[in-house]
Tab-separated table of C-alpha atoms in Angstrom:
chain	number	residue	atom	x	y	z
A	1	MET	CA	43.690	45.514	84.148
A	2	SER	CA	43.748	41.741	84.482
A	3	THR	CA	46.824	39.638	85.093
A	4	PHE	CA	47.082	36.909	82.481
A	5	THR	CA	48.647	33.548	83.325
A	6	PRO	CA	49.235	31.316	80.286
A	7	ASN	CA	48.911	27.560	80.616
A	8	ARG	CA	51.864	25.791	78.984
A	9	GLU	CA	50.269	22.348	79.196
A	10	ARG	CA	47.178	23.310	77.208
A	11	ILE	CA	49.321	25.184	74.691
A	12	PHE	CA	51.409	22.024	74.232
A	13	ASN	CA	48.259	19.943	73.788
A	14	ASP	CA	46.900	22.310	71.120
A	15	LEU	CA	50.176	22.493	69.243
A	16	SER	CA	50.765	18.760	69.533
A	17	ALA	CA	47.384	18.084	67.936
A	18	LEU	CA	48.059	20.550	65.132
A	19	VAL	CA	51.592	19.327	64.426
A	20	SER	CA	50.300	15.762	64.114
A	21	PHE	CA	48.676	16.697	60.784
A	22	ASN	CA	51.075	16.445	57.840
A	23	SER	CA	49.287	19.316	56.127
A	24	PRO	CA	51.190	20.847	53.195
A	25	HIS	CA	48.778	22.088	50.548
A	26	SER	CA	51.343	21.401	47.826
A	27	VAL	CA	51.124	17.578	48.051
A	28	PRO	CA	47.858	16.176	46.601
A	29	GLU	CA	48.487	12.806	48.248
A	30	LEU	CA	48.190	14.515	51.643
A	31	ALA	CA	44.865	16.231	50.952
A	32	ASP	CA	43.193	14.262	53.742
A	33	GLN	CA	45.773	15.498	56.257
A	34	HIS	CA	45.339	19.071	55.050
A	35	ALA	CA	41.557	18.766	55.389
A	36	ALA	CA	41.908	17.254	58.856
A	37	ALA	CA	44.010	20.206	59.996
A	38	ALA	CA	41.299	22.560	58.728
A	39	ASP	CA	38.653	20.563	60.597
A	40	TRP	CA	40.684	20.757	63.804
A	41	VAL	CA	41.090	24.536	63.534
A	42	ALA	CA	37.376	25.051	62.852
A	43	ALA	CA	36.453	22.916	65.850
A	44	ALA	CA	38.947	24.711	68.108
A	45	LEU	CA	37.548	28.127	67.182
A	46	ALA	CA	33.992	26.919	67.724
A	47	GLU	CA	35.032	25.621	71.143
A	48	ARG	CA	36.197	29.138	71.976
A	49	GLY	CA	32.669	30.406	71.310
A	50	LEU	CA	33.242	31.873	67.856
A	51	GLU	CA	30.780	31.512	65.003
A	52	VAL	CA	32.765	29.584	62.426
A	53	GLU	CA	32.493	29.831	58.641
A	54	ARG	CA	34.421	27.875	56.042
A	55	HIS	CA	35.069	29.429	52.663
A	56	ALA	CA	36.499	27.343	49.836
A	57	THR	CA	39.203	29.231	47.987
A	58	ALA	CA	40.156	29.069	44.321
A	59	ASP	CA	43.152	26.913	45.212
A	60	LYS	CA	40.938	24.472	47.136
A	61	ALA	CA	42.199	25.340	50.611
A	62	ASP	CA	39.458	26.279	53.050
A	63	ALA	CA	39.795	29.618	54.800
A	64	ILE	CA	38.484	29.208	58.338
A	65	ILE	CA	36.832	32.361	59.718
A	66	GLY	CA	35.660	32.617	63.316
A	67	ARG	CA	33.625	35.628	64.492
A	68	ARG	CA	32.539	37.104	67.788
A	69	HIS	CA	30.450	40.271	67.961
A	70	VAL	CA	30.796	42.337	71.131
A	71	SER	CA	29.190	45.653	70.265
A	72	ASP	CA	28.309	47.799	67.271
A	73	ASP	CA	30.408	50.527	68.887
A	74	ALA	CA	33.487	48.356	69.451
A	75	PRO	CA	36.406	48.220	67.021
A	76	THR	CA	36.912	45.051	65.008
A	77	VAL	CA	40.215	43.187	65.265
A	78	LEU	CA	41.213	40.466	62.784
A	79	LEU	CA	43.700	37.824	63.978
A	80	TYR	CA	45.505	35.943	61.198
A	81	SER	CA	47.552	32.761	60.892
A	82	HIS	CA	47.699	29.628	58.669
A	83	TYR	CA	47.447	25.868	59.168
A	84	ASP	CA	49.329	24.645	56.078
A	85	VAL	CA	53.039	23.860	56.234
A	86	VAL	CA	55.919	23.223	53.881
A	87	PRO	CA	56.713	19.525	53.310
A	88	ALA	CA	58.876	17.981	56.016
A	89	GLY	CA	61.111	16.188	53.538
A	90	GLU	CA	62.696	12.905	54.533
A	91	PRO	CA	61.566	12.093	58.110
A	92	ALA	CA	64.808	10.218	58.755
A	93	ALA	CA	66.692	13.503	58.498
A	94	TRP	CA	64.850	14.798	61.575
A	95	THR	CA	66.072	14.047	65.078
A	96	ALA	CA	62.543	12.870	65.939
A	97	ASP	CA	59.301	12.309	64.040
A	98	PRO	CA	58.407	15.697	62.463
A	99	PHE	CA	54.706	15.141	63.196
A	100	THR	CA	55.097	14.393	66.894
A	101	LEU	CA	55.700	17.528	68.956
A	102	THR	CA	58.872	16.744	70.909
A	103	GLU	CA	60.576	18.724	73.676
A	104	ARG	CA	64.371	18.973	73.728
A	105	ASP	CA	66.499	21.446	75.663
A	106	GLY	CA	63.531	23.681	76.372
A	107	ARG	CA	62.268	23.917	72.781
A	108	TRP	CA	59.388	22.132	71.041
A	109	TYR	CA	60.226	20.452	67.724
A	110	GLY	CA	57.935	19.527	64.834
A	111	ARG	CA	56.930	20.639	61.358
A	112	GLY	CA	54.897	23.827	61.695
A	113	ALA	CA	55.792	24.268	65.380
A	114	ALA	CA	56.810	27.845	64.604
A	115	ASP	CA	55.513	28.444	61.063
A	116	CYS	CA	52.701	28.748	61.594
A	117	LYS	CA	50.851	26.300	63.812
A	118	GLY	CA	52.597	27.797	66.814
A	119	ASN	CA	50.834	31.060	66.018
A	120	VAL	CA	47.478	29.278	65.746
A	121	ALA	CA	48.083	27.825	69.219
A	122	MET	CA	49.047	31.312	70.409
A	123	HIS	CA	45.753	32.789	69.157
A	124	LEU	CA	43.810	30.037	70.907
A	125	GLU	CA	45.603	30.690	74.191
A	126	ALA	CA	45.037	34.448	73.858
A	127	LEU	CA	41.320	33.801	73.366
A	128	ARG	CA	41.229	31.647	76.488
A	129	LEU	CA	43.095	34.262	78.498
A	130	ILE	CA	40.836	37.123	77.451
A	131	ASP	CA	37.735	35.052	78.148
A	132	GLU	CA	39.046	34.219	81.625
A	133	ALA	CA	39.398	37.979	82.174
A	134	GLY	CA	35.820	38.744	81.177
A	135	GLY	CA	36.007	38.838	77.391
A	136	PRO	CA	37.498	41.079	74.706
A	137	GLN	CA	36.613	44.739	74.265
A	138	ALA	CA	36.635	44.337	70.492
A	139	ASN	CA	34.708	42.440	67.859
A	140	LEU	CA	36.799	39.522	66.661
A	141	ILE	CA	37.534	37.921	63.314
A	142	VAL	CA	39.951	34.995	63.493
A	143	LEU	CA	41.208	34.026	60.036
A	144	VAL	CA	43.247	30.854	59.549
A	145	GLU	CA	44.058	30.012	55.922
A	146	GLY	CA	45.344	26.869	54.286
A	147	SER	CA	47.573	27.837	51.360
A	148	GLU	CA	49.972	30.511	52.630
A	149	GLU	CA	53.044	28.435	51.836
A	150	LEU	CA	51.933	28.375	48.182
A	151	GLY	CA	51.630	32.160	48.131
A	152	GLY	CA	48.095	32.481	49.510
A	153	GLY	CA	46.625	33.259	46.103
A	154	GLY	CA	43.345	31.594	46.942
A	155	LEU	CA	42.786	33.784	49.987
A	156	GLU	CA	43.813	36.911	48.077
A	157	LYS	CA	41.179	36.156	45.416
A	158	LEU	CA	38.565	35.572	48.128
A	159	ILE	CA	39.396	38.962	49.631
A	160	GLN	CA	39.020	40.576	46.233
A	161	GLU	CA	35.678	38.866	45.628
A	162	GLN	CA	34.212	39.214	49.135
A	163	PRO	CA	36.081	41.969	51.000
A	164	GLY	CA	33.263	42.340	53.495
A	165	LEU	CA	34.262	39.048	55.095
A	166	PHE	CA	37.520	40.584	56.288
A	167	GLU	CA	36.726	44.217	57.049
A	168	ALA	CA	38.415	45.251	60.286
A	169	ASP	CA	39.876	48.283	62.022
A	170	VAL	CA	43.013	46.443	63.140
A	171	ILE	CA	44.607	43.418	61.448
A	172	LEU	CA	47.158	41.454	63.452
A	173	ILE	CA	49.296	39.182	61.264
A	174	ALA	CA	50.850	36.440	63.407
A	175	ASP	CA	53.335	35.014	60.906
A	176	SER	CA	56.564	36.577	62.075
A	177	GLY	CA	58.515	36.583	65.306
A	178	ASN	CA	61.176	37.955	67.606
A	179	VAL	CA	64.810	38.598	66.823
A	180	ALA	CA	65.673	36.371	69.803
A	181	VAL	CA	63.809	34.482	72.499
A	182	GLY	CA	62.758	36.995	75.145
A	183	THR	CA	63.082	40.069	72.935
A	184	PRO	CA	59.664	41.555	72.038
A	185	THR	CA	59.677	42.478	68.374
A	186	LEU	CA	57.431	44.174	65.825
A	187	THR	CA	58.059	43.596	62.123
A	188	THR	CA	57.484	46.830	60.206
A	189	ALA	CA	58.559	45.923	56.665
A	190	LEU	CA	58.407	42.895	54.384
A	191	ARG	CA	60.240	42.378	51.141
A	192	GLY	CA	58.434	41.983	47.870
A	193	GLY	CA	59.828	39.838	45.136
A	194	ALA	CA	59.557	37.650	42.072
A	195	GLN	CA	60.799	34.409	40.577
A	196	LEU	CA	62.795	34.314	37.345
A	197	LYS	CA	63.815	31.343	35.218
A	198	ILE	CA	66.744	31.739	32.848
A	199	THR	CA	67.478	29.266	30.036
A	200	VAL	CA	70.709	29.323	28.037
A	201	GLU	CA	71.124	27.259	24.831
A	202	THR	CA	74.146	26.901	22.563
A	203	LEU	CA	73.865	23.566	20.712
A	204	ARG	CA	71.300	21.538	18.778
A	205	GLY	CA	72.089	18.522	20.956
A	206	ALA	CA	74.690	17.025	23.288
A	207	ILE	CA	78.144	16.536	21.783
A	208	HIS	CA	81.264	14.591	22.799
A	209	SER	CA	83.532	16.676	25.051
A	210	GLY	CA	86.656	15.012	23.702
A	211	THR	CA	85.827	15.637	20.058
A	212	PHE	CA	84.427	19.141	20.457
A	213	GLY	CA	85.559	20.414	23.885
A	214	GLY	CA	87.454	23.700	23.695
A	215	PRO	CA	85.823	25.783	20.965
A	216	ALA	CA	82.319	24.361	21.469
A	217	PRO	CA	80.199	26.864	23.471
A	218	ASP	CA	79.309	25.294	26.798
A	219	PRO	CA	75.876	26.589	27.972
A	220	VAL	CA	76.640	25.653	31.579
A	221	ALA	CA	79.740	27.833	31.553
A	222	ALA	CA	77.779	30.607	29.825
A	223	LEU	CA	75.078	30.473	32.487
A	224	ILE	CA	77.616	30.455	35.312
A	225	ARG	CA	79.317	33.520	33.846
A	226	THR	CA	75.932	35.243	33.504
A	227	LEU	CA	74.988	34.517	37.104
A	228	ASP	CA	78.415	35.611	38.321
A	229	SER	CA	77.690	39.085	36.923
A	230	LEU	CA	75.094	39.536	39.716
A	231	ARG	CA	77.794	40.048	42.369
A	232	ASP	CA	81.042	41.956	42.573
A	233	ALA	CA	84.229	40.560	44.112
A	234	SER	CA	83.008	41.247	47.662
A	235	GLY	CA	79.680	39.575	46.996
A	236	HIS	CA	77.729	42.834	46.797
A	237	THR	CA	74.649	42.536	44.572
A	238	THR	CA	74.972	44.214	41.168
A	239	ILE	CA	71.948	44.639	38.895
A	240	ASP	CA	72.080	47.060	35.984
A	241	GLY	CA	69.483	49.796	36.368
A	242	LEU	CA	69.098	49.431	40.128
A	243	SER	CA	72.280	51.145	41.304
A	244	ASP	CA	70.517	53.646	43.603
A	245	ALA	CA	68.515	50.937	45.340
A	246	LEU	CA	71.682	48.899	45.880
A	247	THR	CA	73.089	51.569	48.217
A	248	ALA	CA	69.957	52.154	50.334
A	249	THR	CA	70.218	52.015	54.135
A	250	TRP	CA	67.946	50.590	56.824
A	251	THR	CA	66.843	53.138	59.440
A	252	GLY	CA	65.445	50.757	62.078
A	253	GLN	CA	67.030	48.223	64.417
A	254	PRO	CA	70.461	47.091	63.140
A	255	TYR	CA	71.311	43.407	62.688
A	256	ASP	CA	74.602	42.471	64.312
A	257	ALA	CA	76.847	40.575	61.902
A	258	ALA	CA	77.888	38.006	64.513
A	259	ALA	CA	74.244	37.367	65.383
A	260	PHE	CA	73.436	36.963	61.696
A	261	ARG	CA	76.238	34.429	61.271
A	262	ALA	CA	74.880	32.405	64.160
A	263	ASP	CA	71.251	32.694	63.028
A	264	ALA	CA	72.089	31.673	59.456
A	265	GLY	CA	74.497	28.894	60.458
A	266	VAL	CA	77.396	30.332	58.468
A	267	LEU	CA	80.465	28.102	58.657
A	268	ASP	CA	83.583	29.360	60.435
A	269	GLY	CA	85.937	31.125	58.078
A	270	VAL	CA	83.271	31.807	55.423
A	271	SER	CA	82.701	35.523	54.833
A	272	LEU	CA	79.344	37.245	54.734
A	273	LEU	CA	78.647	38.864	51.376
A	274	GLY	CA	78.663	42.531	50.477
A	275	GLY	CA	81.436	43.659	52.811
A	276	VAL	CA	79.103	43.828	55.823
A	277	GLU	CA	81.909	42.648	58.159
A	278	SER	CA	84.579	45.033	56.877
A	279	GLY	CA	84.047	47.640	59.594
A	280	THR	CA	85.164	50.399	57.239
A	281	ALA	CA	83.377	53.725	57.024
A	282	GLY	CA	80.554	53.646	54.516
A	283	SER	CA	80.371	49.863	54.365
A	284	PRO	CA	76.850	48.435	54.556
A	285	GLY	CA	75.400	46.679	57.566
A	286	VAL	CA	73.571	43.381	57.538
A	287	ALA	CA	70.224	45.149	57.982
A	288	ASP	CA	70.919	47.276	54.884
A	289	THR	CA	71.496	44.268	52.664
A	290	VAL	CA	68.716	42.100	54.140
A	291	TRP	CA	65.898	44.641	54.544
A	292	ALA	CA	66.671	47.776	52.502
A	293	ARG	CA	68.246	46.559	49.236
A	294	PRO	CA	67.401	44.138	46.416
A	295	ALA	CA	68.895	40.664	46.668
A	296	VAL	CA	69.075	37.738	44.240
A	297	THR	CA	69.438	34.101	45.244
A	298	ILE	CA	70.035	31.159	42.905
A	299	ILE	CA	67.498	28.643	44.200
A	300	GLY	CA	67.724	26.074	41.401
A	301	PHE	CA	70.199	25.020	38.707
A	302	THR	CA	69.723	22.364	36.045
A	303	SER	CA	72.387	20.710	33.956
A	304	THR	CA	73.474	17.084	34.197
A	305	PRO	CA	73.466	15.659	37.737
A	306	VAL	CA	76.917	14.549	38.878
A	307	SER	CA	75.620	11.009	39.346
A	308	GLU	CA	74.655	10.933	35.652
A	309	ALA	CA	77.679	12.741	34.205
A	310	VAL	CA	79.136	11.575	30.893
A	311	ASN	CA	81.813	13.047	28.670
A	312	ALA	CA	79.477	15.369	26.826
A	313	ILE	CA	78.710	19.053	26.437
A	314	VAL	CA	75.002	19.544	27.086
A	315	PRO	CA	72.964	21.796	24.777
A	316	ARG	CA	71.227	23.868	27.456
A	317	ALA	CA	71.292	24.903	31.103
A	318	GLU	CA	68.673	26.528	33.321
A	319	ALA	CA	68.517	28.316	36.639
A	320	GLN	CA	65.757	29.727	38.810
A	321	LEU	CA	66.376	32.942	40.687
A	322	ASN	CA	64.522	34.393	43.637
A	323	LEU	CA	64.492	38.191	43.650
A	324	ARG	CA	63.714	40.042	46.861
A	325	VAL	CA	63.164	43.796	46.966
A	326	PRO	CA	62.519	46.275	49.791
A	327	ALA	CA	58.962	47.223	50.652
A	328	ASP	CA	58.989	50.521	48.756
A	329	MET	CA	60.269	49.073	45.468
A	330	ASP	CA	58.089	47.973	42.550
A	331	PRO	CA	58.894	44.249	42.232
A	332	ALA	CA	57.719	44.085	38.609
A	333	ALA	CA	60.069	46.885	37.551
A	334	ALA	CA	62.925	45.352	39.539
A	335	ALA	CA	62.292	41.942	37.971
A	336	GLU	CA	62.341	43.490	34.500
A	337	ALA	CA	65.653	45.197	35.299
A	338	LEU	CA	67.063	41.854	36.449
A	339	LYS	CA	65.785	40.172	33.286
A	340	GLN	CA	67.490	42.730	31.050
A	341	HIS	CA	70.680	42.437	33.104
A	342	LEU	CA	70.760	38.677	32.590
A	343	ILE	CA	70.164	38.997	28.861
A	344	SER	CA	72.817	41.652	28.388
A	345	HIS	CA	75.416	39.738	30.404
A	346	THR	CA	74.994	36.381	28.659
A	347	PRO	CA	78.281	35.753	26.781
A	348	TRP	CA	79.274	34.312	23.415
A	349	GLY	CA	76.006	35.054	21.660
A	350	ALA	CA	74.321	32.192	23.533
A	351	LYS	CA	70.570	32.012	23.092
A	352	VAL	CA	68.965	33.184	26.321
A	353	SER	CA	65.391	33.480	27.505
A	354	VAL	CA	64.146	34.782	30.857
A	355	GLU	CA	60.691	34.189	32.297
A	356	ILE	CA	59.290	36.297	35.180
A	357	PHE	CA	56.555	34.890	37.420
A	358	ASP	CA	55.123	34.977	40.968
A	359	ILE	CA	55.519	38.728	41.431
A	360	ASN	CA	54.501	39.919	44.902
A	361	HIS	CA	54.584	43.354	46.476
A	362	GLY	CA	56.292	44.293	49.701
A	363	PHE	CA	54.675	45.880	52.701
A	364	ALA	CA	55.547	48.547	55.239
A	365	THR	CA	53.680	49.839	58.254
A	366	ASP	CA	54.166	52.799	60.575
A	367	PRO	CA	54.940	51.699	64.159
A	368	SER	CA	53.792	55.073	65.476
A	369	ARG	CA	50.150	54.401	64.546
A	370	PRO	CA	48.153	54.131	67.798
A	371	ALA	CA	47.119	50.482	67.450
A	372	ILE	CA	50.648	49.334	66.576
A	373	ALA	CA	52.100	51.416	69.395
A	374	LEU	CA	49.591	49.797	71.768
A	375	LEU	CA	50.561	46.322	70.577
A	376	GLY	CA	54.196	47.235	71.173
A	377	GLU	CA	53.377	48.342	74.711
A	378	CYS	CA	51.517	45.091	75.350
A	379	LEU	CA	54.440	43.033	74.054
A	380	GLN	CA	56.879	44.955	76.233
A	381	GLU	CA	54.706	44.527	79.328
A	382	SER	CA	54.158	40.834	78.681
A	383	TYR	CA	57.853	40.065	78.409
A	384	GLU	CA	58.664	42.157	81.478
A	385	GLU	CA	56.004	40.284	83.470
A	386	GLY	CA	57.336	36.942	82.255
A	387	ALA	CA	60.933	37.662	83.281
A	388	GLY	CA	62.285	34.828	85.404
A	389	SER	CA	59.416	32.443	84.716
A	390	ASP	CA	61.528	30.287	82.375
A	391	PRO	CA	65.112	29.499	83.412
A	392	THR	CA	66.184	29.062	79.781
A	393	VAL	CA	65.314	32.683	78.895
A	394	THR	CA	67.522	35.629	79.756
A	395	THR	CA	66.194	38.952	81.015
A	396	PRO	CA	64.090	40.569	78.284
A	397	THR	CA	65.322	43.557	76.346
A	398	ASP	CA	63.312	46.547	75.191
A	399	LEU	CA	60.913	46.285	72.258
A	400	VAL	CA	62.635	46.391	68.866
A	401	THR	CA	61.312	47.016	65.362
A	402	VAL	CA	62.816	45.137	62.439
A	403	GLY	CA	62.254	44.316	58.808
A	404	SER	CA	61.803	40.848	57.417
A	405	GLY	CA	63.521	39.358	54.424
A	406	GLY	CA	60.488	37.176	53.789
A	407	SER	CA	57.338	38.060	51.881
A	408	ILE	CA	53.692	37.767	52.867
A	409	PRO	CA	51.719	38.794	49.755
A	410	LEU	CA	48.504	38.857	51.806
A	411	THR	CA	49.649	42.011	53.585
A	412	ALA	CA	49.707	44.048	50.377
A	413	THR	CA	46.272	42.719	49.404
A	414	LEU	CA	44.817	43.675	52.781
A	415	GLN	CA	46.421	47.109	52.620
A	416	GLU	CA	44.982	47.664	49.148
A	417	HIS	CA	41.416	46.738	50.165
A	418	PHE	CA	41.445	48.244	53.652
A	419	PRO	CA	43.663	51.337	53.453
A	420	ASP	CA	42.340	52.746	56.725
A	421	ALA	CA	43.016	49.592	58.724
A	422	THR	CA	46.084	49.327	60.932
A	423	ILE	CA	48.135	46.225	60.066
A	424	ALA	CA	50.735	44.870	62.486
A	425	MET	CA	53.094	41.886	62.215
A	426	TYR	CA	54.533	39.829	65.047
A	427	GLY	CA	54.562	36.197	66.141
A	428	VAL	CA	56.166	33.290	67.973
A	429	GLU	CA	59.113	32.500	65.692
A	430	ASP	CA	62.704	33.380	66.541
A	431	ASN	CA	65.920	33.132	64.580
A	432	LEU	CA	66.660	29.648	65.927
A	433	ALA	CA	63.282	28.259	64.838
A	434	GLY	CA	64.596	26.829	61.569
A	435	ILE	CA	61.310	27.363	59.747
A	436	HIS	CA	61.011	25.373	56.478
A	437	SER	CA	63.980	23.299	57.610
A	438	VAL	CA	64.707	19.999	59.316
A	439	ASP	CA	64.121	20.134	63.092
A	440	GLU	CA	61.897	23.212	63.003
A	441	SER	CA	61.178	24.376	66.552
A	442	VAL	CA	59.542	26.973	68.748
A	443	HIS	CA	60.284	28.091	72.282
A	444	PRO	CA	57.134	27.717	74.418
A	445	TYR	CA	57.978	30.933	76.275
A	446	GLU	CA	57.433	32.833	73.028
A	447	ILE	CA	53.936	31.375	72.573
A	448	GLU	CA	53.089	32.225	76.192
A	449	ARG	CA	54.306	35.805	76.160
A	450	VAL	CA	52.887	36.704	72.725
A	451	ALA	CA	49.527	35.215	73.769
A	452	VAL	CA	49.525	37.379	76.891
A	453	ALA	CA	50.388	40.448	74.811
A	454	GLU	CA	47.565	39.691	72.382
A	455	ALA	CA	45.092	39.277	75.254
A	456	LYS	CA	46.223	42.595	76.724
A	457	PHE	CA	45.714	44.244	73.346
A	458	LEU	CA	42.183	42.862	72.983
A	459	GLN	CA	41.401	44.171	76.455
A	460	ARG	CA	42.642	47.701	75.724
A	461	VAL	CA	42.097	48.375	72.031
A	462	ALA	CA	38.640	49.932	72.550
A	463	SER	CA	40.286	52.781	74.432
A	464	LEU	CA	42.085	54.066	71.332
């Protein structure tokens, strides 16, 4: 088998070009930047010798598909990533320009550096490496979409309408990453979930807090009390009707509580929720609460902004909740249980309405399937071969398998349409990448080693 030597300079050049496009699909004013990113990806795939197609999706975000046919007898491998990003927010909040790839302390910073333009650059490097070694032993489909950060609904509809475009024996989803730099990781489960909006009303209009404060029903207080019913005193999630699911355990790689605190940036002295640091027998671990049990997060709350506060009781208050459920749970049923919980726990006869939307299903895959096991072997080998090549990276550990608290609805759609295909998840992110946040970054070592692993896989997959 060939020895693969990644080229960090050309990886940087690819990623730098991609990061320069401010390409969220959610901002109409940036449509030209989004289109330019799509053009760049199409040209890069064509340069690698793939036959490139562009398919407009229902949400007006081109799906770029590159193909290479090796043999009618060879397996077909689909490589996935996306070129859209979440908005960078206020550029002044970043240490450097978010659209100029910048190196600091061994990491590369920029919007999309990890999620998911870093994975696009990884695919391109893997294609170069395998071509330098004589070419892949599999037919290739390289799929790079443009609306993943909006849920990928356009691509899902395209798959439903034209499944033949995506038919493959193995589907490699590069939109995940390692638990730490230098630790090869396969993601075997993704949460499903839903969004819920709760509105509480108590008054026909705003009233003076001096004249009426006391007996007047405050909808903000009612909503706070309702939301407080979703956790017990230790912070453990409580949802009526889901008691069994709220005690489930994760059977894969554990998640050390101290590592979680560091990864999440939890302030000193602030406790993790759910008793995961208690150390008592029977207490849950971080992995249980992140990957195996339902979780609810309050992601939006509307009343009167503090800067606009007046001495009045407002007539209504609203909140948006993000529900996450483990891969084997029906998200629609869980969302309905959460809705009924909210309604039943709203106090004082306040008028309450709950809307459920954006339901998406979770995903789980079996790491013992031959193609996933092979990918794991290739990841392990790649990181062992790379040991010592980057002074900022410690000696690699053995391959680990983990769940992910995030959701990728595309995985469930692919599994539904191609039940015989093997689907694996991996990627160049790590827990310090800060995806979706200010100063998002990627470690170049991760792009190098995952690219080598992918090239190894494409060289060996025909032997399965």
